[in-house]
CSV table of C-alpha atoms in Angstrom, one decimal:
chain,number,residue,atom,x,y,z
A,95,MET,CA,-12.0,23.7,-10.2
A,96,THR,CA,-8.5,21.9,-9.5
A,97,ARG,CA,-8.3,20.0,-6.1
A,98,ARG,CA,-5.4,20.7,-4.3
A,99,ALA,CA,-3.8,18.8,-1.7
A,100,VAL,CA,-2.7,21.1,1.6
A,101,VAL,CA,-1.5,19.8,5.1
A,102,THR,CA,-3.6,20.9,8.0
A,103,GLY,CA,-2.6,18.8,10.5
A,104,ILE,CA,1.3,17.4,12.0
A,105,GLY,CA,1.7,14.8,14.7
A,106,VAL,CA,5.1,14.2,15.5
A,107,THR,CA,6.8,11.8,17.9
A,108,ALA,CA,10.8,12.5,17.5
A,109,PRO,CA,13.7,11.4,19.8
A,110,ASN,CA,14.0,15.2,20.6
A,111,GLY,CA,10.5,15.9,20.8
A,112,LEU,CA,7.2,14.8,21.2
A,113,GLY,CA,4.3,16.7,19.5
A,114,ALA,CA,4.8,19.1,16.5
A,115,GLU,CA,5.5,22.0,18.5
A,116,ALA,CA,8.0,20.4,21.1
A,117,TYR,CA,10.0,18.7,18.0
A,118,TRP,CA,10.3,22.1,15.8
A,119,ALA,CA,11.8,23.9,18.9
A,120,ALA,CA,14.0,21.6,19.4
A,121,THR,CA,14.7,20.9,16.1
A,122,LEU,CA,15.7,24.9,15.9
A,123,GLU,CA,17.5,24.9,19.0
A,124,GLY,CA,19.5,22.0,17.4
A,125,ARG,CA,18.9,20.3,20.7
A,126,ASN,CA,20.2,16.0,19.9
A,127,GLY,CA,17.7,13.5,20.9
A,128,ILE,CA,20.6,11.1,20.2
A,129,GLY,CA,22.1,9.1,23.0
A,130,PRO,CA,23.1,5.7,24.4
A,131,ILE,CA,20.8,2.9,23.3
A,132,SER,CA,19.2,2.2,26.6
A,133,ARG,CA,16.1,-0.2,25.2
A,134,PHE,CA,18.4,-3.3,25.2
A,135,ASP,CA,22.2,-3.7,26.4
A,136,PRO,CA,24.0,-2.8,23.2
A,137,SER,CA,27.7,-3.6,24.6
A,138,GLY,CA,27.3,-7.0,22.5
A,139,TYR,CA,26.7,-4.7,19.2
A,140,PRO,CA,29.1,-2.7,17.2
A,141,VAL,CA,26.4,-0.1,17.0
A,142,ARG,CA,25.9,1.9,20.5
A,143,VAL,CA,23.9,5.1,20.2
A,144,ALA,CA,20.6,5.5,18.6
A,145,GLY,CA,17.7,8.1,18.9
A,146,GLU,CA,14.9,7.0,20.8
A,147,VAL,CA,11.8,8.0,21.8
A,148,ALA,CA,12.6,8.2,25.2
A,149,ASP,CA,9.8,10.2,27.2
A,150,PHE,CA,6.8,8.1,25.0
A,151,ALA,CA,4.8,6.0,27.4
A,152,ALA,CA,2.1,4.1,25.2
A,153,ALA,CA,-0.2,4.0,27.8
A,154,GLU,CA,-0.3,7.7,28.0
A,155,HIS,CA,-1.3,7.9,24.2
A,156,VAL,CA,-2.8,4.5,23.4
A,157,PRO,CA,-6.3,3.0,23.9
A,158,SER,CA,-5.0,0.3,26.3
A,159,ARG,CA,-7.2,-2.6,24.2
A,160,LEU,CA,-4.6,-1.9,21.8
A,161,ILE,CA,-1.2,-1.7,23.1
A,162,PRO,CA,-0.8,-5.5,23.6
A,163,GLN,CA,-2.0,-6.0,20.1
A,164,THR,CA,0.4,-3.8,18.4
A,165,ASP,CA,3.8,-2.8,18.4
A,166,ASN,CA,5.7,0.1,19.2
A,167,TRP,CA,5.9,1.2,15.7
A,168,THR,CA,2.0,1.3,15.8
A,169,HIS,CA,1.8,2.9,19.0
A,170,LEU,CA,4.0,5.6,17.6
A,171,GLY,CA,2.1,6.0,14.5
A,172,LEU,CA,-1.0,5.8,16.1
A,173,ALA,CA,-0.5,8.6,19.0
A,174,ALA,CA,1.1,10.8,16.0
A,175,ALA,CA,-2.2,10.2,13.9
A,176,ALA,CA,-4.6,11.2,16.8
A,177,TRP,CA,-2.0,14.3,17.3
A,178,ALA,CA,-2.2,15.1,13.9
A,179,LEU,CA,-6.2,15.0,13.5
A,180,GLU,CA,-6.4,17.0,17.0
A,181,ASP,CA,-4.3,19.7,15.3
A,182,ALA,CA,-6.4,19.7,12.2
A,183,GLY,CA,-9.4,20.0,14.2
A,184,VAL,CA,-10.7,17.0,12.7
A,185,GLU,CA,-13.4,15.3,14.5
A,186,PRO,CA,-13.4,12.0,12.3
A,187,SER,CA,-17.1,11.1,12.8
A,188,ALA,CA,-18.2,14.1,11.2
A,189,PHE,CA,-16.7,13.0,8.0
A,190,PRO,CA,-18.2,10.5,5.5
A,191,GLU,CA,-16.0,6.9,6.5
A,192,TYR,CA,-15.2,6.0,2.8
A,193,GLU,CA,-14.2,9.3,2.2
A,194,MET,CA,-11.2,9.0,4.6
A,195,ALA,CA,-8.3,7.4,4.0
A,196,VAL,CA,-5.0,6.3,5.4
A,197,MET,CA,-1.7,6.1,3.4
A,198,THR,CA,1.4,5.2,5.7
A,199,ALA,CA,4.8,3.9,5.0
A,200,SER,CA,6.4,1.1,6.9
A,201,SER,CA,10.3,-0.1,6.5
A,202,SER,CA,10.4,-3.2,8.5
A,203,GLY,CA,7.0,-3.8,10.3
A,204,GLY,CA,6.9,-4.7,14.1
A,205,THR,CA,10.1,-5.8,14.2
A,206,GLU,CA,10.3,-6.0,18.3
A,207,PHE,CA,6.9,-7.3,18.5
A,208,GLY,CA,7.9,-10.3,16.0
A,209,GLN,CA,11.4,-10.9,17.9
A,210,ARG,CA,9.4,-11.2,21.3
A,211,GLU,CA,7.1,-13.8,19.8
A,212,ILE,CA,9.9,-15.4,17.4
A,213,GLU,CA,11.8,-16.0,20.7
A,214,ARG,CA,8.8,-17.6,22.7
A,215,LEU,CA,8.6,-19.7,19.4
A,216,TRP,CA,11.9,-21.1,19.8
A,217,SER,CA,12.5,-21.2,23.6
A,218,LYS,CA,8.4,-22.3,24.8
A,219,GLY,CA,7.1,-23.6,21.6
A,220,PRO,CA,4.3,-22.8,18.9
A,221,SER,CA,1.4,-22.4,21.9
A,222,TRP,CA,3.2,-19.5,22.9
A,223,VAL,CA,3.3,-17.4,20.2
A,224,GLY,CA,0.6,-14.9,20.9
A,225,ALA,CA,-2.2,-14.5,18.3
A,226,TYR,CA,-1.5,-11.2,17.9
A,227,GLN,CA,1.5,-11.7,15.8
A,228,SER,CA,-1.0,-12.4,13.2
A,229,ILE,CA,-1.6,-8.6,12.9
A,230,ALA,CA,1.3,-6.6,14.7
A,231,TRP,CA,4.2,-7.3,12.7
A,232,PHE,CA,3.2,-7.0,9.2
A,233,TYR,CA,3.5,-3.8,7.2
A,234,ALA,CA,0.2,-2.5,7.0
A,235,ALA,CA,-0.5,-3.0,10.7
A,236,THR,CA,-0.2,0.9,11.4
A,237,THR,CA,-2.5,1.9,8.4
A,238,GLY,CA,-5.0,-0.6,9.5
A,239,GLN,CA,-5.0,0.2,13.4
A,240,ILE,CA,-5.3,4.1,12.4
A,241,SER,CA,-8.1,3.1,10.2
A,242,ILE,CA,-10.0,0.8,12.5
A,243,ARG,CA,-9.3,3.7,15.3
A,244,HIS,CA,-10.8,6.6,13.7
A,245,GLY,CA,-13.5,5.0,11.3
A,246,MET,CA,-11.6,5.7,8.1
A,247,ARG,CA,-12.8,3.1,5.2
A,248,GLY,CA,-11.5,5.0,2.4
A,249,PRO,CA,-8.7,4.1,0.0
A,250,CYS,CA,-6.0,2.5,2.7
A,251,GLY,CA,-2.6,1.4,2.1
A,252,VAL,CA,1.1,1.0,2.8
A,253,VAL,CA,4.3,1.6,0.9
A,254,CYS,CA,7.6,0.0,1.7
A,255,ALA,CA,10.7,2.0,0.0
A,256,GLU,CA,13.0,2.0,3.6
A,257,GLN,CA,13.5,5.6,4.0
A,258,ALA,CA,11.6,6.8,1.1
A,259,GLY,CA,8.4,5.3,1.7
A,260,ALA,CA,7.1,8.2,3.3
A,261,LEU,CA,7.4,10.8,0.6
A,262,ASN,CA,5.8,8.1,-1.7
A,263,ALA,CA,2.8,7.7,0.4
A,264,ALA,CA,2.7,11.5,0.6
A,265,GLY,CA,2.4,11.3,-2.9
A,266,GLN,CA,-0.2,9.2,-3.0
A,267,ALA,CA,-2.3,10.9,-0.6
A,268,ARG,CA,-1.9,14.1,-2.6
A,269,HIS,CA,-3.1,12.1,-5.8
A,270,LEU,CA,-6.3,10.7,-3.7
A,271,ILE,CA,-7.3,14.3,-2.8
A,272,GLU,CA,-7.0,15.5,-6.0
A,273,THR,CA,-9.2,12.7,-7.1
A,274,GLY,CA,-12.0,13.0,-4.8
A,275,THR,CA,-11.1,11.8,-1.2
A,276,ARG,CA,-11.7,14.1,1.6
A,277,LEU,CA,-9.1,13.6,4.4
A,278,VAL,CA,-5.9,11.4,4.2
A,279,VAL,CA,-3.9,10.5,7.3
A,280,THR,CA,-0.4,10.1,5.6
A,281,GLY,CA,3.3,9.5,7.3
A,282,GLY,CA,5.1,6.9,8.7
A,283,THR,CA,6.6,5.8,11.7
A,284,ASP,CA,9.3,3.2,12.5
A,285,ALA,CA,10.9,1.6,15.9
A,286,ALA,CA,13.1,-0.9,15.0
A,287,LEU,CA,15.4,-0.2,17.8
A,288,CYS,CA,16.4,-4.2,19.0
A,289,PRO,CA,18.8,-6.4,19.0
A,290,TYR,CA,16.6,-8.4,15.8
A,291,GLY,CA,15.9,-4.5,14.1
A,292,LEU,CA,19.6,-3.6,14.7
A,293,THR,CA,21.2,-6.4,13.6
A,294,ALA,CA,19.2,-6.7,10.3
A,295,GLN,CA,20.0,-2.7,9.7
A,296,TYR,CA,23.8,-3.6,10.3
A,297,SER,CA,24.0,-5.6,7.5
A,298,ASN,CA,23.8,-2.9,5.3
A,299,GLY,CA,27.0,-1.5,6.0
A,300,ARG,CA,26.3,2.2,6.5
A,301,MET,CA,25.5,2.6,10.4
A,302,SER,CA,28.2,4.4,12.7
A,303,GLU,CA,29.8,2.8,15.1
A,304,ALA,CA,31.1,6.1,17.0
A,305,GLY,CA,30.1,6.1,20.2
A,306,ASP,CA,29.8,10.0,21.3
A,307,PRO,CA,26.1,11.2,20.0
A,308,ASP,CA,27.2,14.2,19.0
A,309,ARG,CA,29.8,13.2,16.4
A,310,ALA,CA,28.1,9.9,15.4
A,311,TYR,CA,26.5,10.8,12.5
A,312,LEU,CA,27.7,13.9,10.6
A,313,PRO,CA,26.5,13.8,6.7
A,314,PHE,CA,28.5,16.1,4.0
A,315,GLY,CA,31.2,16.1,7.0
A,316,VAL,CA,35.0,15.2,6.7
A,317,ASP,CA,34.3,12.8,9.6
A,318,ALA,CA,31.4,11.1,8.2
A,319,ALA,CA,31.2,7.7,9.0
A,320,GLY,CA,27.8,6.1,8.8
A,321,TYR,CA,24.5,6.9,10.0
A,322,VAL,CA,22.9,6.5,13.5
A,323,PRO,CA,19.7,4.6,13.7
A,324,GLY,CA,16.4,6.4,15.4
A,325,GLU,CA,13.1,5.6,15.9
A,326,GLY,CA,9.7,7.6,15.7
A,327,GLY,CA,8.2,9.8,12.9
A,328,ALA,CA,5.2,12.2,12.1
A,329,MET,CA,1.7,11.7,10.5
A,330,LEU,CA,0.3,14.8,8.4
A,331,ILE,CA,-3.7,15.3,7.7
A,332,VAL,CA,-4.2,16.2,4.0
A,333,GLU,CA,-7.0,17.5,2.6
A,334,ASP,CA,-8.0,19.9,-0.4
A,335,GLU,CA,-7.4,23.3,0.2
A,336,ALA,CA,-11.1,24.8,-0.7
A,337,ASP,CA,-12.5,22.3,1.7
A,338,ALA,CA,-10.1,22.8,4.3
A,339,ARG,CA,-10.8,26.7,4.3
A,340,ALA,CA,-14.5,25.7,3.9
A,341,ARG,CA,-14.5,24.4,7.0
A,342,SER,CA,-12.5,26.7,8.8
A,343,ALA,CA,-9.4,24.7,8.9
A,344,PRO,CA,-7.4,26.6,12.3
A,345,VAL,CA,-4.1,26.3,10.2
A,346,VAL,CA,-3.1,25.3,6.4
A,347,TYR,CA,0.8,24.5,6.8
A,348,GLY,CA,1.6,24.4,3.0
A,349,THR,CA,0.7,22.7,-0.1
A,350,ILE,CA,2.1,19.2,-1.4
A,351,ALA,CA,3.0,20.6,-4.9
A,352,GLY,CA,5.0,18.0,-6.7
A,353,HIS,CA,6.0,14.2,-5.9
A,354,ALA,CA,8.3,12.1,-8.2
A,355,SER,CA,10.0,8.8,-7.4
A,356,THR,CA,12.7,6.7,-9.6
A,357,PHE,CA,14.9,3.8,-9.1
A,358,ASP,CA,18.2,3.1,-9.0
A,359,PRO,CA,20.2,1.7,-11.9
A,360,ARG,CA,21.6,-2.4,-11.3
A,361,PRO,CA,24.6,-1.8,-8.9
A,362,GLY,CA,27.9,-1.6,-10.8
A,363,SER,CA,26.3,-0.4,-14.1
A,364,GLY,CA,27.9,2.9,-14.0
A,365,ARG,CA,25.1,4.6,-14.9
A,366,GLU,CA,23.6,7.7,-12.9
A,367,PRO,CA,21.8,7.2,-9.6
A,368,GLY,CA,18.2,8.0,-9.8
A,369,LEU,CA,18.1,10.9,-7.1
A,370,ARG,CA,18.7,13.7,-9.5
A,371,ARG,CA,16.0,12.2,-11.9
A,372,ALA,CA,13.6,12.2,-8.8
A,373,MET,CA,14.5,16.1,-7.7
A,374,GLU,CA,14.0,17.3,-11.7
A,375,LEU,CA,10.9,15.4,-11.9
A,376,ALA,CA,9.3,16.9,-8.8
A,377,LEU,CA,10.0,20.1,-10.0
A,378,ALA,CA,8.2,19.6,-13.1
A,379,ASP,CA,5.2,18.1,-11.4
A,380,ALA,CA,4.7,21.0,-9.2
A,381,GLY,CA,5.5,23.2,-12.3
A,382,LEU,CA,8.2,25.2,-10.6
A,383,THR,CA,11.9,25.9,-11.6
A,384,ALA,CA,14.9,25.1,-9.3
A,385,GLY,CA,15.2,28.8,-8.5
A,386,ASP,CA,11.9,28.6,-7.0
A,387,VAL,CA,13.1,26.5,-4.4
A,388,ASP,CA,14.3,27.9,-1.3
A,389,VAL,CA,15.3,25.0,1.1
A,390,VAL,CA,16.5,21.1,0.3
A,391,PHE,CA,15.8,18.8,3.3
A,392,ALA,CA,18.6,16.1,2.2
A,393,ASP,CA,18.4,12.5,2.5
A,394,ALA,CA,21.8,12.9,4.2
A,395,ALA,CA,22.9,9.2,4.4
A,396,GLY,CA,26.2,9.7,6.3
A,397,VAL,CA,28.6,7.4,4.3
A,398,PRO,CA,30.8,9.5,2.4
A,399,GLU,CA,29.9,7.6,-1.4
A,400,LEU,CA,26.2,8.4,-0.9
A,401,ASP,CA,26.7,12.1,0.7
A,402,LEU,CA,29.1,12.7,-2.5
A,403,GLN,CA,26.4,11.2,-4.6
A,404,GLU,CA,23.5,13.6,-3.0
A,405,ALA,CA,25.8,16.7,-3.4
A,406,ALA,CA,26.4,16.0,-7.0
A,407,ALA,CA,22.8,15.3,-7.7
A,408,ILE,CA,21.8,18.7,-5.6
A,409,GLY,CA,24.7,20.6,-7.6
A,410,ALA,CA,23.5,19.4,-11.1
A,411,VAL,CA,20.3,20.6,-10.4
A,412,PHE,CA,20.8,23.9,-8.3
A,413,GLY,CA,24.3,24.8,-9.4
A,414,PRO,CA,27.5,24.8,-6.7
A,415,ARG,CA,26.2,26.2,-3.6
A,416,GLY,CA,22.8,27.1,-5.1
A,417,VAL,CA,20.3,26.3,-2.4
A,418,PRO,CA,20.4,26.3,1.6
A,419,VAL,CA,20.8,22.4,2.1
A,420,THR,CA,19.5,21.2,5.2
A,421,ALA,CA,19.2,18.0,7.7
A,422,PRO,CA,17.5,18.1,10.8
A,423,LYS,CA,17.5,14.1,11.1
A,424,THR,CA,21.1,14.9,12.4
A,425,MET,CA,19.4,15.2,15.4
A,426,THR,CA,17.1,12.3,15.4
A,427,GLY,CA,19.3,9.5,13.4
A,428,ARG,CA,17.6,8.2,10.6
A,429,LEU,CA,14.2,6.9,11.1
A,430,TYR,CA,13.7,4.4,8.0
A,431,ALA,CA,9.8,4.7,7.0
A,432,GLY,CA,9.5,7.8,9.9
A,433,GLY,CA,12.4,9.7,8.4
A,434,ALA,CA,11.0,11.3,5.4
A,435,ALA,CA,7.9,11.9,7.2
A,436,LEU,CA,9.7,13.8,9.9
A,437,ASP,CA,11.5,15.5,7.0
A,438,LEU,CA,8.0,16.6,5.4
A,439,ALA,CA,6.7,17.9,8.8
A,440,ALA,CA,9.8,19.9,9.5
A,441,ALA,CA,9.6,21.3,5.7
A,442,LEU,CA,6.0,22.4,6.4
A,443,LEU,CA,7.0,24.3,9.6
A,444,SER,CA,9.8,25.6,7.4
A,445,VAL,CA,7.2,27.3,5.0
A,446,ARG,CA,4.9,28.2,7.7
A,447,ASP,CA,7.8,30.1,9.8
A,448,ASP,CA,10.0,30.9,7.4
A,449,VAL,CA,13.0,29.5,9.0
A,450,ILE,CA,15.5,27.0,7.9
A,451,PRO,CA,16.4,24.2,10.8
A,452,PRO,CA,20.3,23.3,11.1
A,453,THR,CA,22.4,20.7,10.5
A,454,THR,CA,24.1,19.7,13.7
A,455,GLY,CA,27.5,18.2,14.2
A,456,VAL,CA,29.0,18.9,10.9
A,457,THR,CA,31.8,21.6,11.3
A,458,GLU,CA,34.1,20.9,8.2
A,459,LEU,CA,32.3,19.7,4.8
A,460,ALA,CA,33.9,16.8,3.0
A,461,PRO,CA,35.6,17.6,-0.3
A,462,GLY,CA,33.7,17.1,-3.2
A,463,CYS,CA,30.4,18.1,-0.7
A,464,ASP,CA,29.9,22.0,-2.2
A,465,LEU,CA,26.7,22.5,-0.4
A,466,ASP,CA,25.2,25.5,1.1
A,467,LEU,CA,25.0,23.3,4.4
A,468,VAL,CA,22.7,25.4,7.0
A,469,ARG,CA,24.8,24.9,10.3
A,470,GLY,CA,25.6,26.3,13.6
A,471,ALA,CA,22.2,28.2,13.9
A,472,ALA,CA,18.4,28.3,12.2
A,473,ARG,CA,18.7,30.5,9.5
A,474,GLU,CA,15.7,33.1,8.9
A,475,THR,CA,14.7,33.3,5.5
A,476,ARG,CA,11.9,33.3,3.5
A,477,VAL,CA,10.7,29.8,2.6
A,478,GLY,CA,8.2,29.3,-0.4
A,479,ALA,CA,9.0,26.4,-1.5
A,480,ALA,CA,10.9,23.4,0.0
A,481,LEU,CA,12.2,20.2,-1.4
A,482,VAL,CA,12.2,17.1,0.9
A,483,VAL,CA,14.3,13.9,-1.0
A,484,ALA,CA,14.8,10.5,0.4
A,485,ARG,CA,16.7,7.6,-0.5
A,486,GLY,CA,15.8,4.1,0.6
A,487,TYR,CA,17.9,1.5,0.6
A,488,GLY,CA,17.4,-1.1,-2.3
A,489,GLY,CA,17.5,1.8,-4.8
A,490,PHE,CA,14.6,3.9,-3.6
A,491,ASN,CA,14.3,7.6,-4.6
A,492,ALA,CA,11.7,10.1,-3.9
A,493,ALA,CA,11.3,13.7,-3.9
A,494,VAL,CA,8.3,15.8,-2.9
A,495,ILE,CA,7.8,19.6,-3.0
A,496,VAL,CA,6.0,21.6,-0.1
A,497,THR,CA,4.9,25.4,-1.1
A,498,LYS,CA,3.2,27.9,0.9
A,499,ALA,CA,-0.5,27.5,0.7
A,500,ASP,CA,-1.7,29.8,-2.1
A,501,GLN,CA,-2.0,32.9,-0.1
A,502,ARG,CA,-5.0,34.4,-2.7
A,503,SER,CA,-7.7,32.3,-1.0
A,504,THR,CA,-6.8,32.7,2.3
A,505,ARG,CA,-9.4,34.9,4.1
B,109,MET,CA,0.2,-29.0,36.8
B,110,THR,CA,-0.6,-26.0,38.6
B,111,GLN,CA,-1.6,-25.6,42.5
B,112,THR,CA,-4.6,-23.5,41.6
B,113,THR,CA,-7.8,-25.3,42.7
B,114,SER,CA,-10.3,-22.8,41.7
B,115,PHE,CA,-10.5,-20.3,38.9
B,116,THR,CA,-12.8,-17.5,39.0
B,117,VAL,CA,-14.0,-14.8,36.9
B,118,GLU,CA,-11.6,-12.6,38.7
B,119,ASP,CA,-8.5,-14.6,37.7
B,120,LEU,CA,-10.0,-14.4,34.1
B,121,LYS,CA,-9.6,-10.9,34.2
B,122,GLU,CA,-6.6,-10.3,35.1
B,123,THR,CA,-5.7,-12.7,32.1
B,124,MET,CA,-8.0,-10.8,29.8
B,125,ARG,CA,-6.3,-7.3,31.0
B,126,SER,CA,-2.5,-8.5,30.8
B,127,CYS,CA,-2.7,-9.7,27.1
B,128,ALA,CA,-5.6,-8.5,25.6
B,129,GLY,CA,-6.5,-5.0,26.9
B,130,VAL,CA,-9.6,-3.5,28.0
B,131,ASN,CA,-11.8,-1.2,26.0
B,132,GLU,CA,-12.3,2.2,27.8
B,133,SER,CA,-16.0,2.0,27.3
B,134,VAL,CA,-16.2,-1.2,29.6
B,135,ASP,CA,-16.0,-0.8,33.2
B,136,PHE,CA,-13.9,-3.7,34.1
B,137,GLY,CA,-14.1,-3.4,37.9
B,138,SER,CA,-18.0,-4.3,37.9
B,139,ASP,CA,-19.4,-7.7,37.3
B,140,ILE,CA,-18.9,-8.7,33.2
B,141,SER,CA,-19.4,-12.3,34.2
B,142,ASP,CA,-22.6,-12.7,31.9
B,143,ILE,CA,-21.4,-9.9,29.2
B,144,THR,CA,-20.4,-11.3,25.8
B,145,PHE,CA,-16.8,-11.2,24.9
B,146,GLU,CA,-18.0,-9.5,21.8
B,147,ASP,CA,-19.9,-6.9,24.1
B,148,LEU,CA,-16.9,-6.3,26.3
B,149,GLY,CA,-14.9,-5.2,22.9
B,150,TYR,CA,-12.9,-8.9,22.4
B,151,ASP,CA,-13.2,-10.0,18.7
B,152,SER,CA,-12.3,-13.9,18.5
B,153,LEU,CA,-8.3,-12.8,17.9
B,154,ALA,CA,-8.8,-11.5,21.3
B,155,VAL,CA,-10.8,-14.5,23.0
B,156,LEU,CA,-7.9,-17.1,21.1
B,157,GLU,CA,-5.1,-14.9,22.5
B,158,VAL,CA,-6.5,-15.4,26.1
B,159,ALA,CA,-7.5,-19.1,25.7
B,160,ALA,CA,-3.9,-19.7,24.7
B,161,LYS,CA,-2.7,-17.8,27.8
B,162,LEU,CA,-4.8,-20.0,30.0
B,163,GLN,CA,-3.7,-23.1,28.3
B,164,ASN,CA,0.3,-22.6,28.5
B,165,HIS,CA,-0.1,-21.0,32.4
B,166,LEU,CA,-2.9,-23.7,33.7
B,167,GLY,CA,-2.2,-26.6,31.6
B,168,VAL,CA,-5.8,-26.7,30.5
B,169,VAL,CA,-6.6,-27.5,27.0
B,170,ILE,CA,-9.1,-25.3,24.9
B,171,PRO,CA,-9.3,-26.3,21.5
B,172,ASP,CA,-10.3,-23.2,19.1
B,173,ASP,CA,-13.7,-24.7,18.3
B,174,VAL,CA,-14.5,-24.7,21.9
B,175,ALA,CA,-13.1,-21.3,22.7
B,176,GLU,CA,-15.3,-20.1,19.9
B,177,GLN,CA,-18.8,-21.7,21.9
B,178,LEU,CA,-17.7,-20.2,25.7
B,179,VAL,CA,-19.0,-16.5,24.8
B,180,THR,CA,-18.9,-15.0,28.1
B,181,PRO,CA,-16.2,-14.8,30.9
B,182,ARG,CA,-18.6,-17.4,33.4
B,183,ALA,CA,-18.4,-19.8,30.3
B,184,LEU,CA,-14.9,-19.5,30.0
B,185,ALA,CA,-13.9,-19.6,33.6
B,186,GLU,CA,-16.3,-22.3,34.2
B,187,TYR,CA,-14.9,-24.5,31.5
B,188,VAL,CA,-11.2,-23.8,33.3
B,189,ASN,CA,-12.6,-24.4,36.4
B,190,VAL,CA,-14.0,-27.5,35.9
B,191,ARG,CA,-11.0,-28.9,34.2
B,192,LEU,CA,-8.8,-27.6,36.8
B,193,THR,CA,-10.5,-29.6,39.6
B,194,ASP,CA,-11.0,-33.1,37.7
């Protein structure tokens, strides 16, 4: 029998909610998690607002032994993974260790940790650089720490494709489940809200310099002027559907039904970006047509040119205003490696509850962005299938389709 | 150099706590002097980190290969203490 990858647990660390249900309630209400940067004094920087995970105290959620060894990005990932396992009713020690895998996304590794150690290097000298720098800032640190903490020794890896990474990680998780792995922790987090991280991101020329948290990030809107950075993300537990039913998993949120990734053509080539192709390939992979999709969770760059490209791609696949589109990331900012993971969590909750969360802030659509953008309030409607799309800086595109779990096998 | 004249296991505990954390399964308040770092949950990287901190803050040189031989808090504290009072 074909194995089918379903999501049985969700853990969220988001600027507008800690824990999947808190995040979901805030998101459906349109509660904004974006505010003035408080982690450091941003007055010398052009970017003033961000989505900070303000209420997260690592000491409450992460083993104390791990705190000094790891970056805040890994703290957020460890907490989200533990919550996702708890949500799934999974006690890892009950699973064979080589049949559990960890596949996360990372965008810039342990940026804040790295900044601290590099400051010590130049101000005090090499002997002041902590030994943990060797393990804390590289991309696979979160995957590795989750793997060690929960004894998961199956196929582990990390995908680095900026904002698109978590969708590719989810695609890989699905592949692992289909080929026999029992359980995969997948998703992504990010936490690069430090001067070093912000300066590196700013070089992409796509960030919003607006100071009003409610008006700084307006994808597809007439006033779109860049994106707001954020931190946090989500972790998901993926299992085979029959396995999950057999162990009486408390909840099956939905199926990871399709995945595709593409890469943009060389800049200046004049050829079409790869986003439309990623959506079409994901649909084909899921065995669905455009008409089966009930909502698109957009990448929502917030940069006019990129918004137009995305609107054109969605229009080409679904027709003008042919599908509801939403961007709950307007309440969190773009979370880099955590962004698509959080969108996947939102899509799964959307499929569970038959409701589409709103896009906040955007009042008037930009000319050319001919979309049915869900605004103002959440929209209650049947959601049988949701398409999540993401673009990563540098040319990455990815799409994942989640569907309601197969009702026929529900007990 | 420093004003410190003696370095105890209690001082070492404070360094360990601040730079490498404490395993939940370990009663850090009890006498851990003769429990190996390994049994306390400190791998070689953690011991190197602790040794580097002591070196930076107390001025006592603890070469990496020496640190590897000092397998208990008592051994490490005594090594530091002898060199502090020299």
